[in-house]
GROMACS .gro file of C-alpha atoms in nm:
model
  384
    1MET     CA    1  -5.240   2.466   5.015
    2VAL     CA    2  -5.205   2.405   4.643
    3LEU     CA    3  -5.020   2.105   4.506
    4ILE     CA    4  -4.893   2.099   4.148
    5TRP     CA    5  -4.822   1.776   3.958
    6THR     CA    6  -4.625   1.799   3.635
    7GLN     CA    7  -4.568   1.548   3.362
    8PHE     CA    8  -4.293   1.619   3.108
    9GLY     CA    9  -4.342   1.470   2.767
   10VAL     CA   10  -4.021   1.498   2.564
   11LYS     CA   11  -4.099   1.398   2.210
   12HIS     CA   12  -3.795   1.530   2.027
   13LYS     CA   13  -3.484   1.721   2.112
   14ASN     CA   14  -3.587   2.023   1.906
   15VAL     CA   15  -3.952   2.038   2.024
   16ASN     CA   16  -4.055   2.256   2.314
   17VAL     CA   17  -4.157   2.056   2.621
   18LYS     CA   18  -4.500   2.110   2.769
   19CYS     CA   19  -4.633   1.998   3.101
   20LYS     CA   20  -4.970   1.918   3.249
   21VAL     CA   21  -5.073   2.118   3.550
   22ARG     CA   22  -5.335   1.985   3.788
   23VAL     CA   23  -5.443   2.219   4.065
   24MET     CA   24  -5.552   2.034   4.380
   25HIS     CA   25  -5.699   2.199   4.690
   26ARG     CA   26  -5.656   2.057   5.030
   27GLY     CA   27  -5.912   1.789   5.089
   28ASP     CA   28  -5.995   1.745   4.722
   29SER     CA   29  -5.836   1.417   4.619
   30SER     CA   30  -6.004   1.415   4.282
   31GLY     CA   31  -5.841   1.733   4.183
   32SER     CA   32  -6.180   1.910   4.125
   33SER     CA   33  -6.263   2.260   4.244
   34SER     CA   34  -6.571   2.477   4.267
   35SER     CA   35  -6.375   2.764   4.131
   36ALA     CA   36  -6.375   2.855   3.763
   37GLU     CA   37  -6.019   2.736   3.732
   38SER     CA   38  -6.117   2.387   3.841
   39THR     CA   39  -6.290   2.323   3.509
   40ARG     CA   40  -5.950   2.338   3.340
   41SER     CA   41  -5.758   2.122   3.586
   42GLU     CA   42  -5.654   1.881   3.315
   43GLN     CA   43  -5.577   2.142   3.052
   44ASP     CA   44  -5.234   2.122   2.893
   45THR     CA   45  -5.062   2.447   2.974
   46PRO     CA   46  -4.729   2.559   2.835
   47CYS     CA   47  -4.517   2.590   3.147
   48LEU     CA   48  -4.156   2.577   3.023
   49SER     CA   49  -3.969   2.585   2.696
   50ILE     CA   50  -3.686   2.327   2.718
   51LYS     CA   51  -3.435   2.234   2.448
   52PRO     CA   52  -3.159   1.977   2.500
   53THR     CA   53  -2.829   2.160   2.521
   54GLY     CA   54  -2.519   2.091   2.313
   55LYS     CA   55  -2.446   2.035   1.947
   56ASP     CA   56  -2.715   1.971   1.689
   57PHE     CA   57  -2.562   1.666   1.522
   58TYR     CA   58  -2.845   1.643   1.270
   59LYS     CA   59  -2.762   1.995   1.159
   60VAL     CA   60  -2.392   1.911   1.149
   61LEU     CA   61  -2.458   1.641   0.889
   62GLY     CA   62  -2.735   1.838   0.719
   63VAL     CA   63  -2.999   1.569   0.769
   64LEU     CA   64  -3.347   1.561   0.921
   65PRO     CA   65  -3.411   1.403   1.262
   66ASP     CA   66  -3.608   1.122   1.100
   67SER     CA   67  -3.334   1.033   0.850
   68ASN     CA   68  -3.251   0.666   0.815
   69GLU     CA   69  -2.905   0.513   0.842
   70ASP     CA   70  -2.835   0.517   0.467
   71GLU     CA   71  -2.917   0.888   0.448
   72ILE     CA   72  -2.686   0.957   0.741
   73LYS     CA   73  -2.405   0.759   0.581
   74LYS     CA   74  -2.445   0.943   0.254
   75ALA     CA   75  -2.443   1.276   0.434
   76TYR     CA   76  -2.132   1.181   0.633
   77ARG     CA   77  -1.950   1.078   0.320
   78LYS     CA   78  -2.023   1.408   0.150
   79MET     CA   79  -1.933   1.623   0.450
   80ALA     CA   80  -1.621   1.424   0.544
   81LEU     CA   81  -1.482   1.452   0.193
   82LYS     CA   82  -1.561   1.823   0.187
   83PHE     CA   83  -1.394   1.911   0.515
   84HIS     CA   84  -1.110   1.659   0.526
   85PRO     CA   85  -0.806   1.869   0.632
   86ASP     CA   86  -0.589   1.710   0.366
   87LYS     CA   87  -0.818   1.865   0.108
   88ASN     CA   88  -0.977   2.164   0.276
   89SER     CA   89  -0.736   2.443   0.370
   90ASP     CA   90  -0.981   2.641   0.584
   91ALA     CA   91  -0.860   2.718   0.934
   92ASP     CA   92  -1.160   2.544   1.093
   93ALA     CA   93  -1.159   2.241   0.862
   94GLU     CA   94  -0.997   2.017   1.124
   95ASP     CA   95  -1.259   2.106   1.387
   96LYS     CA   96  -1.546   2.056   1.143
   97PHE     CA   97  -1.402   1.726   1.029
   98LYS     CA   98  -1.391   1.604   1.389
   99GLU     CA   99  -1.743   1.728   1.460
  100ILE     CA  100  -1.873   1.548   1.149
  101ALA     CA  101  -1.709   1.225   1.262
  102GLU     CA  102  -1.859   1.257   1.609
  103ALA     CA  103  -2.206   1.322   1.464
  104TYR     CA  104  -2.175   1.016   1.242
  105GLU     CA  105  -2.059   0.793   1.528
  106ILE     CA  106  -2.357   0.898   1.743
  107LEU     CA  107  -2.634   0.896   1.483
  108THR     CA  108  -2.540   0.554   1.342
  109ASP     CA  109  -2.535   0.391   1.686
  110PRO     CA  110  -2.895   0.310   1.787
  111LYS     CA  111  -2.829   0.341   2.164
  112LYS     CA  112  -2.640   0.667   2.137
  113ARG     CA  113  -2.895   0.812   1.898
  114SER     CA  114  -3.184   0.721   2.127
  115ILE     CA  115  -3.022   0.894   2.424
  116TYR     CA  116  -2.926   1.191   2.213
  117ASP     CA  117  -3.282   1.230   2.081
  118GLN     CA  118  -3.414   1.234   2.438
  119PHE     CA  119  -3.151   1.421   2.634
  120GLY     CA  120  -2.919   1.585   2.378
  121GLU     CA  121  -2.543   1.596   2.389
  122GLU     CA  122  -2.536   1.655   2.763
  123GLY     CA  123  -2.721   1.329   2.813
  124LEU     CA  124  -2.443   1.148   2.630
  125LYS     CA  125  -2.171   1.322   2.827
  126THR     CA  126  -2.321   1.285   3.174
  127GLY     CA  127  -2.478   0.945   3.122
  128MET     CA  128  -2.852   0.902   3.105
  129SER     CA  129  -3.057   0.595   3.183
  130MET     CA  130  -3.244   0.439   2.895
  131ALA     CA  131  -3.453   0.211   3.109
  132GLY     CA  132  -3.432   0.328   3.463
  133PRO     CA  133  -3.156   0.303   3.724
  134GLY     CA  134  -2.870   0.067   3.658
  135ASN     CA  135  -2.880   0.114   3.283
  136VAL     CA  136  -2.662   0.419   3.238
  137PHE     CA  137  -2.491   0.473   2.906
  138ARG     CA  138  -2.214   0.717   2.834
  139ASN     CA  139  -2.078   0.829   2.501
  140ASN     CA  140  -1.702   0.811   2.469
  141PHE     CA  141  -1.602   0.939   2.126
  142HIS     CA  142  -1.251   0.809   2.057
  143GLY     CA  143  -1.152   1.154   1.929
  144ASP     CA  144  -0.983   1.036   1.608
  145PRO     CA  145  -1.188   1.148   1.308
  146HIS     CA  146  -0.930   0.995   1.074
  147ALA     CA  147  -1.000   0.653   1.225
  148THR     CA  148  -1.371   0.705   1.159
  149PHE     CA  149  -1.295   0.813   0.803
  150SER     CA  150  -1.068   0.514   0.738
  151SER     CA  151  -1.321   0.272   0.890
  152PHE     CA  152  -1.601   0.416   0.677
  153PHE     CA  153  -1.396   0.358   0.364
  154HIS     CA  154  -1.342  -0.008   0.445
  155GLY     CA  155  -1.024   0.043   0.645
  156SER     CA  156  -0.821   0.157   0.347
  157ASP     CA  157  -0.554   0.421   0.390
  158HIS     CA  158  -0.361   0.407   0.063
  159PHE     CA  159  -0.566   0.561  -0.216
  160ASP     CA  160  -0.427   0.673  -0.552
  161ILE     CA  161  -0.556   1.032  -0.583
  162PHE     CA  162  -0.706   1.256  -0.315
  163PHE     CA  163  -1.074   1.319  -0.368
  164GLY     CA  164  -1.280   1.377  -0.677
  165ASN     CA  165  -1.582   1.588  -0.767
  166ASP     CA  166  -1.956   1.538  -0.792
  167LEU     CA  167  -2.017   1.463  -0.429
  168ASP     CA  168  -2.391   1.485  -0.476
  169GLY     CA  169  -2.421   1.184  -0.706
  170ASP     CA  170  -2.620   0.878  -0.609
  171GLU     CA  171  -2.319   0.658  -0.546
  172ASP     CA  172  -2.356   0.323  -0.384
  173LEU     CA  173  -2.300   0.394  -0.016
  174PHE     CA  174  -2.133   0.061   0.034
  175ASN     CA  175  -1.898   0.098  -0.262
  176PRO     CA  176  -1.733   0.434  -0.196
  177PHE     CA  177  -1.455   0.378  -0.449
  178ARG     CA  178  -1.680   0.339  -0.751
  179ARG     CA  179  -1.652   0.701  -0.856
  180PHE     CA  180  -1.385   0.845  -0.629
  181PRO     CA  181  -1.015   0.762  -0.654
  182PHE     CA  182  -0.847   0.858  -0.328
  183SER     CA  183  -0.507   0.936  -0.188
  184HIS     CA  184  -0.353   0.862   0.148
  185VAL     CA  185  -0.601   0.978   0.410
  186GLY     CA  186  -0.377   0.990   0.711
  187GLY     CA  187  -0.144   1.248   0.559
  188PHE     CA  188  -0.009   1.571   0.696
  189THR     CA  189  -0.234   1.843   0.830
  190GLY     CA  190   0.021   2.119   0.798
  191SER     CA  191   0.329   2.224   0.608
  192GLU     CA  192   0.591   2.140   0.870
  193GLY     CA  193   0.679   1.805   0.714
  194GLY     CA  194   0.751   1.966   0.379
  195LEU     CA  195   0.402   1.928   0.234
  196ARG     CA  196   0.131   2.185   0.214
  197ARG     CA  197  -0.217   2.092   0.329
  198GLY     CA  198  -0.397   1.907   0.054
  199GLN     CA  199  -0.080   1.771  -0.104
  200ARG     CA  200  -0.017   1.401  -0.118
  201ARG     CA  201   0.323   1.241  -0.093
  202LEU     CA  202   0.471   1.113  -0.416
  203GLN     CA  203   0.693   0.810  -0.427
  204GLY     CA  204   1.065   0.877  -0.430
  205GLU     CA  205   1.280   0.795  -0.730
  206ALA     CA  206   1.378   0.429  -0.752
  207VAL     CA  207   1.724   0.332  -0.631
  208VAL     CA  208   1.908   0.110  -0.882
  209HIS     CA  209   2.201  -0.121  -0.803
  210ASP     CA  210   2.399  -0.362  -1.022
  211LEU     CA  211   2.412  -0.716  -0.888
  212LEU     CA  212   2.706  -0.928  -1.004
  213VAL     CA  213   2.645  -1.301  -1.047
  214THR     CA  214   2.880  -1.576  -1.160
  215LEU     CA  215   2.793  -1.821  -1.435
  216GLU     CA  216   2.790  -2.097  -1.174
  217GLU     CA  217   2.525  -1.906  -0.978
  218VAL     CA  218   2.318  -1.863  -1.294
  219LEU     CA  219   2.357  -2.236  -1.364
  220HIS     CA  220   2.224  -2.349  -1.028
  221GLY     CA  221   2.024  -2.045  -0.916
  222CYS     CA  222   2.103  -1.868  -0.591
  223THR     CA  223   1.990  -1.621  -0.326
  224LYS     CA  224   2.197  -1.310  -0.266
  225HIS     CA  225   2.174  -1.144   0.075
  226VAL     CA  226   2.219  -0.771   0.030
  227LYS     CA  227   2.242  -0.541   0.331
  228ILE     CA  228   2.109  -0.190   0.274
  229THR     CA  229   2.092   0.124   0.485
  230ARG     CA  230   1.786   0.340   0.433
  231SER     CA  231   1.610   0.644   0.576
  232ARG     CA  232   1.273   0.604   0.739
  233LEU     CA  233   1.020   0.857   0.869
  234ASN     CA  234   0.960   0.873   1.244
  235PRO     CA  235   0.607   0.875   1.388
  236ASP     CA  236   0.616   1.254   1.408
  237SER     CA  237   0.610   1.257   1.023
  238ARG     CA  238   0.900   1.502   1.013
  239SER     CA  239   1.226   1.362   1.148
  240LEU     CA  240   1.414   1.070   0.993
  241ARG     CA  241   1.595   0.768   1.130
  242SER     CA  242   1.849   0.540   0.965
  243GLU     CA  243   1.794   0.167   0.967
  244ASP     CA  244   1.959  -0.142   0.819
  245LYS     CA  245   1.781  -0.422   0.641
  246VAL     CA  246   1.889  -0.736   0.459
  247LEU     CA  247   1.714  -0.800   0.128
  248ASN     CA  248   1.707  -1.155  -0.002
  249VAL     CA  249   1.752  -1.135  -0.378
  250VAL     CA  250   1.648  -1.458  -0.547
  251VAL     CA  251   1.827  -1.527  -0.876
  252LYS     CA  252   1.659  -1.804  -1.069
  253LYS     CA  253   1.828  -2.049  -1.301
  254GLY     CA  254   1.920  -1.909  -1.638
  255TRP     CA  255   1.834  -1.546  -1.570
  256ARG     CA  256   2.012  -1.324  -1.814
  257ALA     CA  257   2.216  -1.011  -1.765
  258GLY     CA  258   1.987  -0.707  -1.756
  259THR     CA  259   1.710  -0.884  -1.564
  260LYS     CA  260   1.557  -0.646  -1.310
  261ILE     CA  261   1.453  -0.750  -0.960
  262THR     CA  262   1.248  -0.486  -0.774
  263PHE     CA  263   1.171  -0.457  -0.405
  264PRO     CA  264   0.876  -0.216  -0.376
  265ARG     CA  265   0.895   0.058  -0.111
  266GLU     CA  266   1.215  -0.069   0.048
  267GLY     CA  267   1.420   0.244  -0.025
  268ASP     CA  268   1.455   0.582   0.139
  269GLU     CA  269   1.155   0.772   0.279
  270THR     CA  270   1.131   1.147   0.336
  271PRO     CA  271   0.862   1.384   0.468
  272ASN     CA  272   0.779   1.467   0.107
  273ASN     CA  273   0.809   1.120  -0.045
  274THR     CA  274   0.682   0.771   0.028
  275PRO     CA  275   0.947   0.496   0.036
  276ALA     CA  276   1.123   0.445  -0.295
  277ASP     CA  277   1.161   0.113  -0.474
  278ILE     CA  278   1.495  -0.065  -0.485
  279THR     CA  279   1.584  -0.233  -0.814
  280PHE     CA  280   1.870  -0.473  -0.876
  281ILE     CA  281   1.994  -0.530  -1.232
  282LEU     CA  282   2.177  -0.857  -1.295
  283ARG     CA  283   2.526  -0.826  -1.439
  284ASP     CA  284   2.748  -1.119  -1.537
  285LYS     CA  285   3.070  -1.138  -1.344
  286GLU     CA  286   3.369  -1.192  -1.569
  287HIS     CA  287   3.467  -1.559  -1.587
  288THR     CA  288   3.821  -1.692  -1.628
  289GLN     CA  289   3.726  -1.959  -1.884
  290TYR     CA  290   3.396  -1.870  -2.048
  291LYS     CA  291   3.208  -1.590  -2.214
  292ARG     CA  292   2.832  -1.586  -2.203
  293ASP     CA  293   2.617  -1.569  -2.515
  294GLY     CA  294   2.255  -1.587  -2.399
  295SER     CA  295   2.201  -1.940  -2.275
  296ASN     CA  296   2.522  -2.058  -2.443
  297ILE     CA  297   2.868  -2.032  -2.295
  298VAL     CA  298   3.175  -1.998  -2.515
  299TYR     CA  299   3.507  -2.170  -2.440
  300THR     CA  300   3.823  -2.095  -2.634
  301ALA     CA  301   4.038  -2.405  -2.701
  302LYS     CA  302   4.397  -2.333  -2.800
  303ILE     CA  303   4.564  -2.596  -3.022
  304THR     CA  304   4.896  -2.611  -3.206
  305LEU     CA  305   4.933  -2.598  -3.581
  306LYS     CA  306   5.029  -2.962  -3.575
  307GLU     CA  307   4.707  -3.050  -3.384
  308ALA     CA  308   4.504  -2.838  -3.619
  309LEU     CA  309   4.649  -3.018  -3.925
  310CYS     CA  310   4.684  -3.367  -3.794
  311GLY     CA  311   4.389  -3.393  -3.557
  312CYS     CA  312   4.365  -3.416  -3.181
  313THR     CA  313   4.133  -3.459  -2.884
  314VAL     CA  314   4.058  -3.155  -2.677
  315ASN     CA  315   3.945  -3.186  -2.313
  316VAL     CA  316   3.680  -2.921  -2.255
  317PRO     CA  317   3.592  -2.822  -1.893
  318THR     CA  318   3.225  -2.780  -1.807
  319LEU     CA  319   3.061  -2.539  -1.560
  320ASP     CA  320   2.992  -2.823  -1.318
  321ASN     CA  321   3.363  -2.919  -1.309
  322ARG     CA  322   3.361  -3.212  -1.547
  323MET     CA  323   3.599  -3.273  -1.839
  324MET     CA  324   3.442  -3.365  -2.170
  325PRO     CA  325   3.669  -3.506  -2.445
  326LEU     CA  326   3.612  -3.353  -2.788
  327PRO     CA  327   3.782  -3.557  -3.062
  328CYS     CA  328   3.881  -3.360  -3.374
  329SER     CA  329   3.997  -3.575  -3.667
  330ASP     CA  330   3.953  -3.320  -3.944
  331VAL     CA  331   4.171  -3.023  -4.014
  332ILE     CA  332   4.079  -2.744  -3.778
  333LYS     CA  333   4.088  -2.396  -3.921
  334PRO     CA  334   4.139  -2.087  -3.704
  335GLY     CA  335   3.803  -1.977  -3.565
  336ALA     CA  336   3.639  -2.314  -3.623
  337VAL     CA  337   3.350  -2.396  -3.387
  338ARG     CA  338   3.230  -2.719  -3.228
  339ARG     CA  339   2.933  -2.758  -2.992
  340LEU     CA  340   2.868  -2.968  -2.687
  341ARG     CA  341   2.489  -2.983  -2.677
  342GLY     CA  342   2.309  -2.918  -2.348
  343GLU     CA  343   2.620  -2.816  -2.156
  344GLY     CA  344   2.541  -2.446  -2.140
  345LEU     CA  345   2.312  -2.244  -1.909
  346PRO     CA  346   1.945  -2.317  -1.834
  347MET     CA  347   1.686  -2.150  -2.055
  348PRO     CA  348   1.517  -1.871  -1.855
  349LYS     CA  349   1.165  -1.979  -1.952
  350SER     CA  350   1.242  -2.353  -1.952
  351PRO     CA  351   1.508  -2.416  -1.687
  352SER     CA  352   1.501  -2.792  -1.754
  353GLN     CA  353   1.650  -2.721  -2.097
  354ARG     CA  354   2.001  -2.590  -2.141
  355GLY     CA  355   2.199  -2.410  -2.405
  356ASP     CA  356   2.526  -2.532  -2.557
  357LEU     CA  357   2.888  -2.515  -2.462
  358VAL     CA  358   3.043  -2.362  -2.774
  359VAL     CA  359   3.411  -2.445  -2.836
  360GLU     CA  360   3.601  -2.195  -3.049
  361PHE     CA  361   3.942  -2.304  -3.171
  362GLN     CA  362   4.242  -2.079  -3.164
  363VAL     CA  363   4.535  -2.219  -3.370
  364LEU     CA  364   4.879  -2.130  -3.238
  365PHE     CA  365   5.129  -2.080  -3.518
  366PRO     CA  366   5.502  -2.125  -3.459
  367ASP     CA  367   5.728  -1.821  -3.469
  368ARG     CA  368   5.979  -1.999  -3.700
  369ILE     CA  369   6.028  -2.329  -3.884
  370PRO     CA  370   6.371  -2.498  -3.927
  371PRO     CA  371   6.490  -2.518  -4.294
  372GLN     CA  372   6.474  -2.896  -4.311
  373SER     CA  373   6.120  -2.899  -4.171
  374ARG     CA  374   6.016  -2.634  -4.417
  375GLU     CA  375   6.120  -2.857  -4.712
  376ILE     CA  376   5.926  -3.149  -4.567
  377ILE     CA  377   5.617  -2.935  -4.525
  378LYS     CA  378   5.646  -2.806  -4.881
  379HIS     CA  379   5.669  -3.158  -5.014
  380SER     CA  380   5.379  -3.277  -4.796
  381LEU     CA  381   5.154  -2.988  -4.888
  382ALA     CA  382   5.238  -2.981  -5.257
  383GLN     CA  383   4.903  -3.132  -5.350
  384CYS     CA  384   4.691  -2.910  -5.118
   0.00000   0.00000   0.00000
């Protein structure tokens, strides 16, 4: 009887496996033999050519089996950018992109790489022991190459432009944005949502609304609660839903008409466009007593001809519901102006300071004068 003892020495997944063959005859425990063959009992003899089955992940990334982690990361970056389906329109780009992600996940994980080097892809799928029974490790690729891509680029998914050139430069592996501006990486992989592959969504046109505010609200500051209805994209990236939202518009003291308040990305969204901005433009609501002139407010005081000639005291209302007496002893001409300092609106840049309440006089003339009064007026005004 002949017994054969084999010892497999797997050095690398791409290297043929050789075995040692020792021929032992019955009764010869030392393994020696008087035959000619016995002199080569310890000779290494090629007995089987074995290669681990499955994908060659080193070839997928275009690196050598002895590549270090930095070289693998650099290779992944180059290949992922090249075959990203939002940039590459080839029919097999999606499959290659996934395969590249899987290769990167395996070759940058020391445990997975060790098993892969010894047993190949099948070893990862079926579970191979790294240190004997009880230490079985299985590879479970999460199957989302976009998650791998986003994680590699520091979790960012909102880049400005999609992909640049010069992928072979010596960029800092841990600063992937130094030479490449990017666009949204989780975008569409087909044209069903309205975009062709490789296109990025542009932001929709801003929605502008006028926002009326009273002078009292500008005096004290306020918060307006504005309910809007907007379109939003469903998770399928194609259909839309309608939703309501209340925007809290803060109006600070003294803000002037024409001031713009913008809520970024709160407007409508479509398959072709990212959410639009919503902008509110302040407009002064017409007031029953005042007109606004910057930080000043203008009040028109109507007085009689007698009051204009003989003097009077005018009670001027303020925005905070007070009455301020304004004595006028001199002759008041039509269109004359008096000022109540610090009774206007807050200054936009210095809310603790306020403008003026400007009083414009409107003189009311009588429609007719009795003859006797006319003679008295002539005599009284003869020297004027």
